[in-house]
Amino acid sequence: MRLANKVAIVTGGGSGFGEGIAQIFAKEGAKIVVADIDGKAAERVAQAIGAEGGAARAVTADVSKDADTKRMIAEAVDGFGRLDVLVNNAGVTHLNQPLVEVTEADFDRCMNVNVKALFWAARHAVPVMRAQGGGSILTVASTAGLRPRPGLVWYNTSKGAAITATKAMAVELAPEQIRVNCLCPVAGETPLLASFMGGDTPELRAKFKASVPMGRLSTPQDIARAALFYASDDSAFITGTALEVDGGRCI
Ligand code: ADP
C-alpha cells in the first residue's frame, strides 16, 4: 500500500492512461477523484474502483476552465479531506496536418487543455498542498515535447511547454516540499493514436511500432507504474524531472 492515506486527483481519468493511473493508485490505497470532461467515463471508472473495494468519486470537469478546476480540487478536499497528489493527465491533440493548416480553434484547444489547465490546477492545488506541508504534482507530457514528429507542431509545442512548466514550478515550489514532475510517454493504444500516426492503417501501425526500439506502443500500465513512483514517497527527493516512458529513445 504505497499510497495509503493519500488523496489523488487524476484528470482525464475516464480512459486510457488516466484510467490506468486511477486504478493502480486505488489498488495502492489512495482515495481517488476521477475527473474528466466525459462525466460518464469518469463515473464508470469511479464505480469500477468502488466495486474493487477502493474509494473514488467522479467529477465532470473541463480542466481548461477555472471554475471546473476549482470544483475538482474542492471535491478532493471536501469529499476526502485533503489533496496529496494531482495528476494532470487530460490531454488533446490536433489533426495530423501541416502547421499552416491547423485551425485557430484546434490550436487554442490544444494549448488550453495541455498547457492552460496546468495553470488553473496549480492555482487551486498549490494552496491546499502548501497548507498540508507538501504534495506531488505530476503531468503527463509526451515524447512529442522532446523529439517532435512532423504534422503535430502545435501539439509538440504544447507538450514542450508542459515540460518547461514542470521544471519551472518545481524550482519555485521545492522549498514548500511540493514536488513537480512529468512523464514523457510514447503513444499508446488510445484514441489519440491516429493523430500521432497521421491515420490508422496496419502499415502506419507497423511503421510507428518499428520506430520504438522496444517494438511496441505504451500501455496504461507502463504509464501508471511510473506515475505511482512519482505519487509515492519513493520519489520523495525527486522534483523537476521529465521521465521518458518510451521503450528506448524513439525518433
Ligand atoms: P491518453 O490516455 O493517450 O492521454 P485518451 O484520449 O484515452 O488519451 O484520454 C484522454 C482523456 O482526457 C479522455 O478521457 C478525455 O475525455 C479527457 N479529456 C480531454 N479533454 C479534457 C478536458 N478539457 N478536461 C478534462 N478531461 C479531458
Short mmCIF file of N, CA and C in Angstrom, two decimals, residues 62-168:
data_model
loop_
_atom_site.label_atom_id
_atom_site.label_comp_id
_atom_site.label_asym_id
_atom_site.label_seq_id
_atom_site.Cartn_x
_atom_site.Cartn_y
_atom_site.Cartn_z
N ASP A 62 -14.03 20.25 -17.12
CA ASP A 62 -13.18 20.65 -18.24
C ASP A 62 -11.98 21.36 -17.61
N VAL A 63 -10.83 20.70 -17.62
CA VAL A 63 -9.68 21.22 -16.89
C VAL A 63 -9.12 22.52 -17.47
N SER A 64 -9.59 22.92 -18.64
CA SER A 64 -9.13 24.20 -19.19
C SER A 64 -9.95 25.37 -18.63
N LYS A 65 -10.94 25.06 -17.79
CA LYS A 65 -11.82 26.10 -17.23
C LYS A 65 -11.53 26.29 -15.73
N ASP A 66 -11.37 27.53 -15.34
CA ASP A 66 -11.05 27.85 -13.95
C ASP A 66 -12.09 27.29 -12.99
N ALA A 67 -13.37 27.56 -13.25
CA ALA A 67 -14.42 27.15 -12.31
C ALA A 67 -14.46 25.63 -12.15
N ASP A 68 -14.27 24.92 -13.25
CA ASP A 68 -14.31 23.44 -13.20
C ASP A 68 -13.14 22.90 -12.38
N THR A 69 -11.97 23.50 -12.59
CA THR A 69 -10.78 23.03 -11.87
C THR A 69 -10.94 23.29 -10.38
N LYS A 70 -11.49 24.44 -10.05
CA LYS A 70 -11.72 24.79 -8.65
C LYS A 70 -12.66 23.77 -7.99
N ARG A 71 -13.70 23.40 -8.73
CA ARG A 71 -14.68 22.42 -8.24
C ARG A 71 -14.02 21.04 -8.06
N MET A 72 -13.15 20.71 -8.98
CA MET A 72 -12.45 19.41 -8.94
C MET A 72 -11.57 19.32 -7.68
N ILE A 73 -10.85 20.40 -7.39
CA ILE A 73 -9.98 20.40 -6.20
C ILE A 73 -10.86 20.34 -4.94
N ALA A 74 -11.98 21.08 -4.96
CA ALA A 74 -12.88 21.09 -3.81
C ALA A 74 -13.46 19.70 -3.55
N GLU A 75 -13.69 18.95 -4.63
CA GLU A 75 -14.24 17.59 -4.49
C GLU A 75 -13.28 16.71 -3.67
N ALA A 76 -11.98 16.89 -3.91
CA ALA A 76 -10.99 16.12 -3.14
C ALA A 76 -10.98 16.57 -1.69
N VAL A 77 -10.93 17.87 -1.48
CA VAL A 77 -10.79 18.40 -0.12
C VAL A 77 -12.08 18.19 0.69
N ASP A 78 -13.21 18.50 0.09
CA ASP A 78 -14.49 18.34 0.81
C ASP A 78 -14.86 16.87 0.95
N GLY A 79 -14.59 16.09 -0.09
CA GLY A 79 -15.01 14.68 -0.08
C GLY A 79 -14.07 13.77 0.69
N PHE A 80 -12.76 14.02 0.57
CA PHE A 80 -11.78 13.11 1.18
C PHE A 80 -10.87 13.78 2.21
N GLY A 81 -11.04 15.10 2.39
CA GLY A 81 -10.33 15.78 3.48
C GLY A 81 -8.95 16.34 3.19
N ARG A 82 -8.37 16.02 2.02
CA ARG A 82 -7.05 16.56 1.70
C ARG A 82 -6.72 16.34 0.23
N LEU A 83 -5.55 16.79 -0.18
CA LEU A 83 -5.09 16.53 -1.54
C LEU A 83 -3.57 16.34 -1.52
N ASP A 84 -3.12 15.12 -1.82
CA ASP A 84 -1.69 14.83 -1.79
C ASP A 84 -1.07 14.76 -3.18
N VAL A 85 -1.85 14.29 -4.14
CA VAL A 85 -1.31 14.03 -5.47
C VAL A 85 -2.27 14.58 -6.53
N LEU A 86 -1.72 15.35 -7.44
CA LEU A 86 -2.52 15.82 -8.58
C LEU A 86 -1.87 15.32 -9.85
N VAL A 87 -2.59 14.54 -10.63
CA VAL A 87 -2.05 14.07 -11.91
C VAL A 87 -2.78 14.80 -13.04
N ASN A 88 -2.04 15.67 -13.71
CA ASN A 88 -2.57 16.39 -14.88
C ASN A 88 -2.40 15.48 -16.09
N ASN A 89 -3.39 14.65 -16.34
CA ASN A 89 -3.26 13.68 -17.43
C ASN A 89 -4.13 14.03 -18.63
N ALA A 90 -5.21 14.80 -18.41
CA ALA A 90 -6.12 15.11 -19.53
C ALA A 90 -5.33 15.75 -20.66
N GLY A 91 -5.54 15.29 -21.85
CA GLY A 91 -4.80 15.87 -22.97
C GLY A 91 -5.58 15.73 -24.27
N VAL A 92 -5.27 16.63 -25.19
CA VAL A 92 -5.87 16.56 -26.53
C VAL A 92 -4.78 16.82 -27.56
N THR A 93 -5.05 16.43 -28.78
CA THR A 93 -4.14 16.75 -29.87
C THR A 93 -4.95 17.39 -30.99
N HIS A 94 -4.26 17.84 -32.03
CA HIS A 94 -4.98 18.34 -33.20
C HIS A 94 -4.75 17.36 -34.34
N LEU A 95 -5.48 17.53 -35.41
CA LEU A 95 -5.32 16.64 -36.55
C LEU A 95 -3.88 16.66 -37.03
N ASN A 96 -3.38 15.51 -37.47
CA ASN A 96 -2.04 15.46 -38.04
C ASN A 96 -2.08 16.14 -39.41
N GLN A 97 -1.52 17.33 -39.48
CA GLN A 97 -1.55 18.09 -40.73
C GLN A 97 -0.47 19.17 -40.71
N PRO A 98 -0.15 19.72 -41.91
CA PRO A 98 0.88 20.76 -41.95
C PRO A 98 0.53 21.92 -41.01
N LEU A 99 1.56 22.51 -40.41
CA LEU A 99 1.31 23.50 -39.37
C LEU A 99 0.47 24.68 -39.83
N VAL A 100 0.60 25.07 -41.09
CA VAL A 100 -0.17 26.24 -41.57
C VAL A 100 -1.65 25.91 -41.76
N GLU A 101 -1.98 24.62 -41.74
CA GLU A 101 -3.38 24.24 -41.94
C GLU A 101 -4.14 24.01 -40.64
N VAL A 102 -3.44 23.99 -39.53
CA VAL A 102 -4.12 23.80 -38.25
C VAL A 102 -5.00 25.03 -37.99
N THR A 103 -6.24 24.80 -37.59
CA THR A 103 -7.15 25.93 -37.37
C THR A 103 -6.83 26.59 -36.03
N GLU A 104 -7.25 27.84 -35.92
CA GLU A 104 -7.02 28.55 -34.66
C GLU A 104 -7.79 27.84 -33.52
N ALA A 105 -8.97 27.31 -33.85
CA ALA A 105 -9.76 26.62 -32.82
C ALA A 105 -9.01 25.39 -32.29
N ASP A 106 -8.38 24.63 -33.20
CA ASP A 106 -7.62 23.45 -32.78
C ASP A 106 -6.38 23.85 -31.98
N PHE A 107 -5.73 24.93 -32.45
CA PHE A 107 -4.56 25.44 -31.73
C PHE A 107 -4.95 25.82 -30.30
N ASP A 108 -6.03 26.57 -30.17
CA ASP A 108 -6.47 27.05 -28.85
C ASP A 108 -6.84 25.87 -27.94
N ARG A 109 -7.52 24.88 -28.51
CA ARG A 109 -7.95 23.73 -27.71
C ARG A 109 -6.72 22.99 -27.15
N CYS A 110 -5.74 22.81 -28.02
CA CYS A 110 -4.51 22.12 -27.63
C CYS A 110 -3.80 22.87 -26.50
N MET A 111 -3.66 24.18 -26.68
CA MET A 111 -2.97 24.98 -25.66
C MET A 111 -3.79 25.06 -24.37
N ASN A 112 -5.10 25.17 -24.51
CA ASN A 112 -5.94 25.31 -23.31
C ASN A 112 -5.96 24.05 -22.46
N VAL A 113 -6.05 22.89 -23.12
CA VAL A 113 -6.14 21.64 -22.34
C VAL A 113 -4.75 21.16 -21.90
N ASN A 114 -3.75 21.30 -22.77
CA ASN A 114 -2.43 20.75 -22.44
C ASN A 114 -1.56 21.70 -21.63
N VAL A 115 -1.85 23.00 -21.71
CA VAL A 115 -0.99 23.98 -21.00
C VAL A 115 -1.78 24.82 -20.00
N LYS A 116 -2.84 25.47 -20.45
CA LYS A 116 -3.55 26.37 -19.54
C LYS A 116 -4.12 25.62 -18.34
N ALA A 117 -4.50 24.38 -18.54
CA ALA A 117 -5.04 23.57 -17.44
C ALA A 117 -4.03 23.44 -16.30
N LEU A 118 -2.74 23.45 -16.65
CA LEU A 118 -1.70 23.34 -15.62
C LEU A 118 -1.71 24.58 -14.74
N PHE A 119 -2.01 25.71 -15.37
CA PHE A 119 -2.07 27.00 -14.66
C PHE A 119 -3.22 26.99 -13.67
N TRP A 120 -4.41 26.59 -14.14
CA TRP A 120 -5.57 26.55 -13.23
C TRP A 120 -5.35 25.53 -12.11
N ALA A 121 -4.85 24.36 -12.48
CA ALA A 121 -4.67 23.31 -11.47
C ALA A 121 -3.70 23.76 -10.39
N ALA A 122 -2.61 24.39 -10.83
CA ALA A 122 -1.61 24.85 -9.85
C ALA A 122 -2.22 25.92 -8.94
N ARG A 123 -2.97 26.85 -9.54
CA ARG A 123 -3.55 27.93 -8.72
C ARG A 123 -4.46 27.40 -7.62
N HIS A 124 -5.16 26.31 -7.91
CA HIS A 124 -6.09 25.80 -6.90
C HIS A 124 -5.49 24.71 -6.02
N ALA A 125 -4.55 23.95 -6.55
CA ALA A 125 -4.00 22.83 -5.77
C ALA A 125 -2.87 23.28 -4.83
N VAL A 126 -2.05 24.22 -5.30
CA VAL A 126 -0.87 24.60 -4.51
C VAL A 126 -1.23 25.14 -3.12
N PRO A 127 -2.22 26.02 -2.99
CA PRO A 127 -2.55 26.50 -1.63
C PRO A 127 -2.95 25.36 -0.68
N VAL A 128 -3.64 24.35 -1.21
CA VAL A 128 -4.06 23.22 -0.38
C VAL A 128 -2.82 22.42 0.04
N MET A 129 -1.96 22.11 -0.92
CA MET A 129 -0.75 21.32 -0.63
C MET A 129 0.18 22.09 0.32
N ARG A 130 0.28 23.39 0.10
CA ARG A 130 1.12 24.25 0.96
C ARG A 130 0.64 24.15 2.42
N ALA A 131 -0.65 24.25 2.60
CA ALA A 131 -1.21 24.20 3.97
C ALA A 131 -0.97 22.84 4.62
N GLN A 132 -0.86 21.79 3.79
CA GLN A 132 -0.63 20.44 4.33
C GLN A 132 0.85 20.14 4.53
N GLY A 133 1.72 21.00 3.99
CA GLY A 133 3.16 20.77 4.15
C GLY A 133 3.80 20.02 3.00
N GLY A 134 3.10 19.88 1.89
CA GLY A 134 3.72 19.27 0.71
C GLY A 134 2.74 18.53 -0.17
N GLY A 135 3.26 17.99 -1.26
CA GLY A 135 2.40 17.25 -2.19
C GLY A 135 3.19 16.90 -3.44
N SER A 136 2.52 16.20 -4.35
CA SER A 136 3.17 15.80 -5.60
C SER A 136 2.26 16.14 -6.77
N ILE A 137 2.81 16.90 -7.71
CA ILE A 137 2.08 17.23 -8.93
C ILE A 137 2.79 16.52 -10.08
N LEU A 138 2.04 15.77 -10.85
CA LEU A 138 2.62 15.02 -11.96
C LEU A 138 1.84 15.33 -13.23
N THR A 139 2.55 15.70 -14.28
CA THR A 139 1.89 15.98 -15.56
C THR A 139 2.27 14.91 -16.57
N VAL A 140 1.28 14.43 -17.30
CA VAL A 140 1.58 13.50 -18.38
C VAL A 140 1.85 14.35 -19.63
N ALA A 141 3.14 14.55 -19.91
CA ALA A 141 3.55 15.30 -21.11
C ALA A 141 3.66 14.27 -22.25
N SER A 142 4.73 14.30 -22.99
CA SER A 142 4.85 13.37 -24.13
C SER A 142 6.27 13.42 -24.69
N THR A 143 6.69 12.34 -25.31
CA THR A 143 7.96 12.39 -26.04
C THR A 143 7.90 13.47 -27.12
N ALA A 144 6.67 13.82 -27.52
CA ALA A 144 6.49 14.86 -28.55
C ALA A 144 7.06 16.21 -28.10
N GLY A 145 7.13 16.42 -26.79
CA GLY A 145 7.68 17.67 -26.28
C GLY A 145 9.20 17.68 -26.29
N LEU A 146 9.81 16.51 -26.52
CA LEU A 146 11.27 16.39 -26.55
C LEU A 146 11.78 16.16 -27.96
N ARG A 147 11.11 15.26 -28.68
CA ARG A 147 11.54 14.87 -30.03
C ARG A 147 10.32 14.87 -30.95
N PRO A 148 9.97 16.04 -31.48
CA PRO A 148 8.74 16.16 -32.27
C PRO A 148 8.75 15.31 -33.54
N ARG A 149 7.58 14.74 -33.83
CA ARG A 149 7.36 14.13 -35.14
C ARG A 149 6.65 15.17 -35.99
N PRO A 150 6.77 15.10 -37.33
CA PRO A 150 6.11 16.11 -38.17
C PRO A 150 4.58 15.98 -38.14
N GLY A 151 3.92 17.07 -38.47
CA GLY A 151 2.45 17.05 -38.59
C GLY A 151 1.72 17.40 -37.32
N LEU A 152 2.48 17.62 -36.25
CA LEU A 152 1.84 17.88 -34.96
C LEU A 152 2.53 19.06 -34.26
N VAL A 153 2.86 20.09 -35.03
CA VAL A 153 3.71 21.17 -34.50
C VAL A 153 3.14 21.80 -33.24
N TRP A 154 1.84 22.09 -33.23
CA TRP A 154 1.28 22.83 -32.08
C TRP A 154 1.04 21.90 -30.89
N TYR A 155 0.78 20.62 -31.17
CA TYR A 155 0.72 19.63 -30.09
C TYR A 155 2.12 19.49 -29.46
N ASN A 156 3.13 19.33 -30.33
CA ASN A 156 4.50 19.22 -29.84
C ASN A 156 4.85 20.42 -28.97
N THR A 157 4.46 21.60 -29.45
CA THR A 157 4.76 22.85 -28.73
C THR A 157 4.08 22.85 -27.36
N SER A 158 2.84 22.39 -27.31
CA SER A 158 2.11 22.38 -26.04
C SER A 158 2.77 21.43 -25.04
N LYS A 159 3.29 20.30 -25.53
CA LYS A 159 3.93 19.35 -24.63
C LYS A 159 5.31 19.86 -24.19
N GLY A 160 5.99 20.58 -25.09
CA GLY A 160 7.26 21.22 -24.69
C GLY A 160 7.00 22.24 -23.59
N ALA A 161 5.91 22.98 -23.70
CA ALA A 161 5.55 23.96 -22.67
C ALA A 161 5.23 23.26 -21.35
N ALA A 162 4.57 22.11 -21.44
CA ALA A 162 4.22 21.37 -20.22
C ALA A 162 5.50 20.90 -19.50
N ILE A 163 6.51 20.51 -20.28
CA ILE A 163 7.77 20.06 -19.66
C ILE A 163 8.47 21.25 -18.99
N THR A 164 8.51 22.38 -19.67
CA THR A 164 9.15 23.57 -19.08
C THR A 164 8.37 24.06 -17.86
N ALA A 165 7.04 24.01 -17.93
CA ALA A 165 6.22 24.42 -16.78
C ALA A 165 6.54 23.53 -15.58
N THR A 166 6.74 22.24 -15.84
CA THR A 166 7.08 21.30 -14.76
C THR A 166 8.36 21.74 -14.05
N LYS A 167 9.39 22.02 -14.85
CA LYS A 167 10.69 22.38 -14.27
C LYS A 167 10.61 23.72 -13.55
N ALA A 168 9.85 24.66 -14.14
CA ALA A 168 9.73 26.00 -13.54
C ALA A 168 8.95 25.94 -12.23
#
